[in-house]
Amino acid sequence: MTFLNQKYQNLTPYTPGEQVNEQEYIKLNTNESPYPPAPAVQKAVVEASHSLNRYSDIAVEVVAKPLAQYLGVKKEQLFLGNGSDEVLSYVFQGFTEKGIAFPDVTYGFYQVYSGLYQVDATVVPLKSDFSLELKDYDELSGTVIFANPNAPTGIQLAQGEICEFIERHPNRLVVVDEAYIDFGGESMVSLVDRYPNLLVVGTFSKSRQLAGARLGFGVGNEELIADMNRLRFSLNPYNVNSLTQAAGGAVLQEQEYVDQKIQETIQAREWSKLELTKLGFEQTDSQGNFLFAKHPNIAGETLFTALREKKILVRWFNQPRTKDFLRITVGTQEQMEQLVTALTTILEEVDA
Ligand SMILES: *Cc1c(COP(=O)(O)O)cnc(C)c1O
């Protein structure tokens, strides 16, 4: 027996990457930062904990002000959410009357939210090299959403192409999910003044060490943001809790630390790409904090399992187009060296 509404009974929920004991595993499966937040962030959270008897600030001022400044936008052009997942959820819930379209190989939550909000979703295949061709969306109607750089491929779309699409379709909302933009690619944020039909979505989870705090944002035209707030204030005005607000505010005062970790990640990524190529892997030229790689001699699932036995956790997606691949989060340089050592051993065993 179920009490769940009929319309939700066939939902396929999102499958998050495993969270495991980090003492035991090298965790390269959920694209988090391998580094802890800067000490000042931890301190700010402890301080904020003294006021947990009060509701959180609905304006999220401590984050909104420095974030608006950092991004070069007005506070009124900024929406803050409980992770960017929540921001995306509002997009699917409230801005999809004429449907929504997204690539076949992309962030899994787009499909999940389409199911949850029963949105008319069109899934558009990427090209055979996993590149995104926006012309493929010209004949459709309604909202378009894609990640840039895309996940799990890491492939980046040129800003000019996105601008041309937005200009060709002034009556369609274009949502660019920039979860990985700090690791490569050109942000669209500076263009929200020019395009009222552009929403850029960002997160503190990947490049700012705050995956567990749940803090994401949307940047867009003031009217668009006001509409999103209409939804937010109809569900949960206190969506960003006060500990997270303190953490987010503090992170924005530690930009030097954040930038340094981004540079370390990019260096480790490029080093790992070369090493994997030497081992015979085929890869996309990922601009994210992850690699997307397959080996001609060994199935993705086999490799995933073999790594798991060696206590290295990566992500394997059991989907027709991606089942040969692994998505490997870029950890510290040391972790990536351990990964390469493990892969070398596994491949030697296959050859033997
Ligand atoms: C990780 C990720 C998100 C979600 O990030 P949160 O802010 O942690 O909810 C959104 N989009 C893409 C493409 C991601 O990879």
PDB file of C-alpha atoms and ligand atoms in Angstrom, residues 30-31 82-86 88 107 110 147 149 151 177 179-180 202-206 211 214-216 327, ligand 1:
ATOM      1  CA  THR A  30      31.485  13.387  -6.720  1.00  0.00           C
ATOM      2  CA  ASN A  31      33.548  16.326  -8.027  1.00  0.00           C
ATOM      3  CA  ASN A  82      20.261  25.580  -1.003  1.00  0.00           C
ATOM      4  CA  GLY A  83      22.847  24.269  -3.449  1.00  0.00           C
ATOM      5  CA  SER A  84      22.494  25.030  -7.127  1.00  0.00           C
ATOM      6  CA  ASP A  85      20.273  21.960  -7.257  1.00  0.00           C
ATOM      7  CA  GLU A  86      17.587  24.024  -5.570  1.00  0.00           C
ATOM      8  CA  LEU A  88      17.711  24.355 -10.906  1.00  0.00           C
ATOM      9  CA  TYR A 107      23.825  16.425 -15.401  1.00  0.00           C
ATOM     10  CA  TYR A 110      17.734  17.695 -15.392  1.00  0.00           C
ATOM     11  CA  ALA A 147      25.973  22.795 -18.368  1.00  0.00           C
ATOM     12  CA  PRO A 149      31.557  23.069 -19.215  1.00  0.00           C
ATOM     13  CA  ALA A 151      29.249  17.184 -17.138  1.00  0.00           C
ATOM     14  CA  ASP A 177      24.706  25.786 -15.545  1.00  0.00           C
ATOM     15  CA  ALA A 179      29.001  24.537 -11.891  1.00  0.00           C
ATOM     16  CA  TYR A 180      32.524  24.035 -13.296  1.00  0.00           C
ATOM     17  CA  GLY A 202      26.623  28.668 -10.145  1.00  0.00           C
ATOM     18  CA  THR A 203      27.645  26.765  -7.031  1.00  0.00           C
ATOM     19  CA  PHE A 204      29.987  26.854  -4.046  1.00  0.00           C
ATOM     20  CA  SER A 205      30.272  23.058  -4.164  1.00  0.00           C
ATOM     21  CA  LYS A 206      32.974  22.445  -6.735  1.00  0.00           C
ATOM     22  CA  ALA A 211      29.651  20.979  -1.122  1.00  0.00           C
ATOM     23  CA  ARG A 214      24.740  23.534   0.157  1.00  0.00           C
ATOM     24  CA  LEU A 215      25.067  26.963  -1.429  1.00  0.00           C
ATOM     25  CA  GLY A 216      24.279  27.802  -5.029  1.00  0.00           C
ATOM     26  CA  ARG A 327      34.321  10.139 -14.653  1.00  0.00           C
TER      27      ARG A 327
HETATM   28  C1  LIG B   1      27.435  19.393  -8.974  1.00  0.00           C
HETATM   29  C2  LIG B   1      26.542  20.004 -10.005  1.00  0.00           C
HETATM   30  C3  LIG B   1      25.430  20.760  -9.638  1.00  0.00           C
HETATM   31  C4  LIG B   1      24.902  20.812  -8.228  1.00  0.00           C
HETATM   32  O1  LIG B   1      25.647  21.474  -7.372  1.00  0.00           O
HETATM   33  P1  LIG B   1      25.131  21.833  -5.914  1.00  0.00           P
HETATM   34  O2  LIG B   1      25.344  23.293  -5.858  1.00  0.00           O
HETATM   35  O3  LIG B   1      26.006  21.051  -4.998  1.00  0.00           O
HETATM   36  O4  LIG B   1      23.691  21.462  -5.791  1.00  0.00           O
HETATM   37  C5  LIG B   1      24.702  21.382 -10.626  1.00  0.00           C
HETATM   38  N1  LIG B   1      25.030  21.248 -11.919  1.00  0.00           N
HETATM   39  C6  LIG B   1      26.071  20.515 -12.311  1.00  0.00           C
HETATM   40  C7  LIG B   1      26.381  20.391 -13.754  1.00  0.00           C
HETATM   41  C8  LIG B   1      26.855  19.855 -11.368  1.00  0.00           C
HETATM   42  O5  LIG B   1      27.852  19.078 -11.758  1.00  0.00           O
END
